[in-house]
Short mmCIF file of C-alpha atoms in Angstrom, two decimals:
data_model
loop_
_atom_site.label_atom_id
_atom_site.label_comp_id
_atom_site.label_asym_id
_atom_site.label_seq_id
_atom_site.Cartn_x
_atom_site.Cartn_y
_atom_site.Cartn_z
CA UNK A 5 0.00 0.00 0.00
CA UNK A 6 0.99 3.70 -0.65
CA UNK A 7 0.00 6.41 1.12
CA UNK A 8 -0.13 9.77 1.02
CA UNK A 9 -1.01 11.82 4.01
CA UNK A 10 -2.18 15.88 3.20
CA UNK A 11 -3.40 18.92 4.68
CA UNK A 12 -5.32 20.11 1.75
CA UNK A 13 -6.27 19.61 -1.65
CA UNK A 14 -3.36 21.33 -3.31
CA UNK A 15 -1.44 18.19 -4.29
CA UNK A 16 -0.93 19.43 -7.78
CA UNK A 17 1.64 22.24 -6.12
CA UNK A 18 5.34 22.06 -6.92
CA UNK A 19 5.67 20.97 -3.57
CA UNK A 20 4.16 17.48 -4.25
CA UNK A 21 4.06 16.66 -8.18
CA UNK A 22 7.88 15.81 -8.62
CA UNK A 23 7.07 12.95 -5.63
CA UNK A 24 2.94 12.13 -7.24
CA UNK A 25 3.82 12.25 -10.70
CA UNK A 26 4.70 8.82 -11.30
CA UNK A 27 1.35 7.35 -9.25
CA UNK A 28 -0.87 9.61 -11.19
CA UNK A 29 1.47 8.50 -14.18
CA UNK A 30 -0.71 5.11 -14.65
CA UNK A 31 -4.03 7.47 -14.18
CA UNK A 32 -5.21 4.77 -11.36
CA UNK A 33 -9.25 4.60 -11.04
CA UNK A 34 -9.77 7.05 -7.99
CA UNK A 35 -12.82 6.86 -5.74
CA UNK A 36 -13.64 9.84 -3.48
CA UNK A 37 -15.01 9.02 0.06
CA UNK A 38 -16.28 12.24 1.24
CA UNK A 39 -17.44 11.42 4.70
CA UNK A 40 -15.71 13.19 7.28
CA UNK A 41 -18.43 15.77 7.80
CA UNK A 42 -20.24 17.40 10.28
CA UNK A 43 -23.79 16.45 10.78
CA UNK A 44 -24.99 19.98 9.99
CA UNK A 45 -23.55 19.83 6.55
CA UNK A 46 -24.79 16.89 5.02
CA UNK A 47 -27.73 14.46 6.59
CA UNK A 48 -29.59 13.47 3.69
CA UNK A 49 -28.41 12.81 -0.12
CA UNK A 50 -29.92 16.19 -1.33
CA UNK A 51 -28.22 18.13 2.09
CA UNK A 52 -25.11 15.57 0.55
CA UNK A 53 -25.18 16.43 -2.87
CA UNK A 54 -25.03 19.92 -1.87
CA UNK A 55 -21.38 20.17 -0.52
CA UNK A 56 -19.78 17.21 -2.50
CA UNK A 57 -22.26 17.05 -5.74
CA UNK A 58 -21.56 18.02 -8.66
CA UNK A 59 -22.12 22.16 -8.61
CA UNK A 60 -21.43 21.53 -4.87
CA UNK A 61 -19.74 23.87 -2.20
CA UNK A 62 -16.43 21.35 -1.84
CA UNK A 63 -16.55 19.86 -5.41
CA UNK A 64 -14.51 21.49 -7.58
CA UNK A 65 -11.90 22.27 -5.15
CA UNK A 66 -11.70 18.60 -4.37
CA UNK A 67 -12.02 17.81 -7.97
CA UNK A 68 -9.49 20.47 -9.28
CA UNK A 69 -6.15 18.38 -8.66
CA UNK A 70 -7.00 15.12 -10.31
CA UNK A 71 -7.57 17.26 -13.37
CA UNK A 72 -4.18 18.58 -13.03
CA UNK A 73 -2.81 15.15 -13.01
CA UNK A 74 -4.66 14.39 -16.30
CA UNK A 75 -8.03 13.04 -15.37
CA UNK A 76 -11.46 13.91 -17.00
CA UNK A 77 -14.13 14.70 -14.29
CA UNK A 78 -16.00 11.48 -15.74
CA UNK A 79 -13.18 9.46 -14.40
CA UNK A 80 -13.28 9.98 -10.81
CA UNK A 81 -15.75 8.41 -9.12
CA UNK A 82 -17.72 9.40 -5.36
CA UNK A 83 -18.92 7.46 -2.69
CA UNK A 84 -22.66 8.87 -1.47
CA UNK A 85 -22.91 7.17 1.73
CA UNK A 86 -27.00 7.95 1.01
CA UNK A 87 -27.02 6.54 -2.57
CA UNK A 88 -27.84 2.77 -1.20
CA UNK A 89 -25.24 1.93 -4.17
CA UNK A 90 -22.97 -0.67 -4.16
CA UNK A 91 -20.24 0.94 -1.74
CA UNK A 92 -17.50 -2.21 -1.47
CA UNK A 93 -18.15 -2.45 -5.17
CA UNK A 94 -16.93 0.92 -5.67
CA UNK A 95 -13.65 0.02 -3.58
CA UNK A 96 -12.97 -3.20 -5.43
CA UNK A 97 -12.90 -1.41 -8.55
CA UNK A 98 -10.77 1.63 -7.35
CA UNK A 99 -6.94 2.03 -7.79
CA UNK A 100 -6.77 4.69 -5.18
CA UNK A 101 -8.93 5.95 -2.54
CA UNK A 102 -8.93 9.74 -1.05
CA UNK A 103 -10.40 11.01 1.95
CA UNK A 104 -11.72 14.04 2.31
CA UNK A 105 -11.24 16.71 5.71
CA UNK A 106 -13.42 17.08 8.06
CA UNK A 107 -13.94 15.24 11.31
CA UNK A 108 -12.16 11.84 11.31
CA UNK A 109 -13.76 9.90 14.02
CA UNK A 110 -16.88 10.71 11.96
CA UNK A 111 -15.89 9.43 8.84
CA UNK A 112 -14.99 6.13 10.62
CA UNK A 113 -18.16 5.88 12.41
CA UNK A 114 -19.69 6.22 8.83
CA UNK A 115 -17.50 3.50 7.43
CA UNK A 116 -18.36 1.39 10.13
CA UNK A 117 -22.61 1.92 9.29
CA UNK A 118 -21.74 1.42 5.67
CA UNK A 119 -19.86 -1.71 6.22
CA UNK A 120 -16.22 -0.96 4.20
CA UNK A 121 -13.97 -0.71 7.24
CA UNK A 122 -12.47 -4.31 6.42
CA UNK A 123 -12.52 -3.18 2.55
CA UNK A 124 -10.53 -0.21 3.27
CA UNK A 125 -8.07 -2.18 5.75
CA UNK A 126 -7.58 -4.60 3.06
CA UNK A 127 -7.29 -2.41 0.29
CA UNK A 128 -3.82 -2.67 -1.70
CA UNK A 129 -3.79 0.57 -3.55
CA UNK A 130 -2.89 3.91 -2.92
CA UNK A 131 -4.95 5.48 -0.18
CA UNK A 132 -4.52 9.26 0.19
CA UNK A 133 -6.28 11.77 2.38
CA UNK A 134 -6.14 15.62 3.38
CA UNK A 135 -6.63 16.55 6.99
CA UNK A 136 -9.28 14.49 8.36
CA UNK A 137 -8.49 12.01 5.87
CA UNK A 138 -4.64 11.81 6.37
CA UNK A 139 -5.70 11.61 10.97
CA UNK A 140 -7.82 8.60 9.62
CA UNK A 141 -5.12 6.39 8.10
CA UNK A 142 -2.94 6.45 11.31
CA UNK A 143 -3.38 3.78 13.88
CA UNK A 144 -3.31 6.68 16.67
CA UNK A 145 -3.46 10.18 16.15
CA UNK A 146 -4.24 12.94 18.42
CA UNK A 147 -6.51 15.88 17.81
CA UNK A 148 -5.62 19.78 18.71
CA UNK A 149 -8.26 22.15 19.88
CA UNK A 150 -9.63 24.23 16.99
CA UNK A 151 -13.41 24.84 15.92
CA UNK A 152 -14.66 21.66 16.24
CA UNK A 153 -12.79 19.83 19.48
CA UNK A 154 -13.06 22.03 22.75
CA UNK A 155 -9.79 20.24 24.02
CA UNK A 156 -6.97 17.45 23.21
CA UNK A 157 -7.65 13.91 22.91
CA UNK A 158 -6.21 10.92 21.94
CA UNK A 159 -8.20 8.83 19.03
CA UNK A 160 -8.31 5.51 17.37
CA UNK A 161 -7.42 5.34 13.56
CA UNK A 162 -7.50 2.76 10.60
CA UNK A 163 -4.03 1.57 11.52
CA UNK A 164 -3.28 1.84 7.51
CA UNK A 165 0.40 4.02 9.00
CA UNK A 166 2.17 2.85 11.73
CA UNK A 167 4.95 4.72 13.61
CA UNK A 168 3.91 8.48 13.29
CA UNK A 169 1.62 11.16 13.90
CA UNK A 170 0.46 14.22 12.79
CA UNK A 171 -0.08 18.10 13.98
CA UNK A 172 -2.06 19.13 10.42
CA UNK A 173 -2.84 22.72 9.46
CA UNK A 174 0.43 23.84 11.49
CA UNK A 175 0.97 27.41 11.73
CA UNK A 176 3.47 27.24 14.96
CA UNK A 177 0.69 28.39 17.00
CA UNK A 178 1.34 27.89 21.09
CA UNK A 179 -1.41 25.44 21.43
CA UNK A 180 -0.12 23.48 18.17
CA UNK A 181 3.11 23.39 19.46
CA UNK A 182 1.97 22.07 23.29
CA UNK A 183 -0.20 19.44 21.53
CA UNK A 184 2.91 18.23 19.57
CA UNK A 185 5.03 18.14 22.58
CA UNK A 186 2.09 16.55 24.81
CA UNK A 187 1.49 13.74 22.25
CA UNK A 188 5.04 13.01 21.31
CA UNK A 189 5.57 12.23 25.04
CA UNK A 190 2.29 10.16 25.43
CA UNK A 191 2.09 8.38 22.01
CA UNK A 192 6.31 8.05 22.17
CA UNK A 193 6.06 8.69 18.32
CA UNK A 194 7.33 11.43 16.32
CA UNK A 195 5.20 13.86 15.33
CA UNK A 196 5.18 15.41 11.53
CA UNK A 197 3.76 18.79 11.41
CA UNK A 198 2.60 19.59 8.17
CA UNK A 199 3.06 23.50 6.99
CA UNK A 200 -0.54 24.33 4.29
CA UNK A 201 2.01 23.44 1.36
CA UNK A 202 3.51 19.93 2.82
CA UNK A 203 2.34 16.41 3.32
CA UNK A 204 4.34 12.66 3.33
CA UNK A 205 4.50 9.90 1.19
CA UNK A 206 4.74 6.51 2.87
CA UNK A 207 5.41 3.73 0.98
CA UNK A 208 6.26 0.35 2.47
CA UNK A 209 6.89 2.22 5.63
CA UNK A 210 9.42 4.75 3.82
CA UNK A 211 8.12 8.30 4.90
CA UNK A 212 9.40 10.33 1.75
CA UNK A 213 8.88 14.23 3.51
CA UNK A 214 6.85 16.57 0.44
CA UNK A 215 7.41 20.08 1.03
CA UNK A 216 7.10 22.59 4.24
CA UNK A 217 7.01 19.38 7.00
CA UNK A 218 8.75 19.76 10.53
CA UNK A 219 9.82 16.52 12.47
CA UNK A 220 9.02 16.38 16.60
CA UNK A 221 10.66 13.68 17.88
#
């Protein structure tokens, strides 16, 4: 498995491409699994198809650097966790999945009602995720106080990465930098904070650094 672990969708940056180019190269059938959100942004397919539809508040920004790499909008496909389609389907027949931001406990708890936690573990592709959907892949992570967590925890990933965590978003703010600290000392893994233009590539268990990354150890 190769994955790639992101703060946003700007993967298509100079910052990333030279390391991406050659797993785009093959133009590997992507699925999008959108499902890290907030229960007041999507609770129903319309409410859904609002933010991650096409036309939709997050779609073309989500969308925009897969067509950098090449790709036609008709060849990425979504997950609508309110579609009642075929989800494992969808991940059999995928090359590489991405996660979207948001909340990652939530879009767990979602893969767990939709049954595609075991299809996900088991998936052999290239799994790839921004934010939310970078926290996700980890086997631990730990979450910093922001807009949507009132105070630090300690959380339960996919266990897809082993041997690291992440401080996402990082700006070198006080709290970010008490949270690394705090959860390099509990955890007794290194922590990689990732600048807006940096993320990691980890392929069998090789963390290749892409971009603006700092190390806590």
């Amino acid at each position: 498995m190769i994955n790639v672990l992101l703060n946003y969708y700007n993967f298509d940056g100079d910052w990333a491409r030279p390391h991406l180019n050659r797993i785009f190269a093959p133009k590997p059938r992507v699925l999008i699994l959108p499902l890290a959100y907030r229960e007041t942004q999507a609770w129903d397919n319309d409410s859904f198809l609002s933010i991650y539809g096409k036309g939709g508040e997050k779609y073309d920004n989500i969308l925009r650097p897969f067509l950098s790499y090449g790709y036609d909008e008709k060849d990425i496909a979504w997950l609508n966790p309110y579609d009642g389609g075929n989800h494992l389907a969808l991940i059999r027949n995928a090359d590489m999945l991405f996660f979207t931001g948001g909340m990652p406990e939530k879009a767990i708890a979602r893969m767990r009602q939709l049954g595609i936690v075991d299809a996900v573990k088991s998936f052999n592709g290239t799994v790839m995720g921004a934010s939310a959907g970078a926290m996700l892949q980890l086997e631990t992570y730990h979450i910093t106080p922001d807009e949507d967590y009132d105070s630090y925890g300690i959380w339960q990933g996919l266990a897809l990465v082993k041997g690291l965590d992440l401080e996402v978003h990082y700006l070198a703010t006080d709290v970010q930098k008490q949270c690394t600290a705090r959860a390099v000392k509990q955890l007794a893994l290194p922590v990689y904070q990732m600048w807006h233009e940096g993320g990691l590539l980890i392929e069998d268990g090789k963390v290749t650094v892409m971009g603006n990354v700092e190390v806590v150890k």
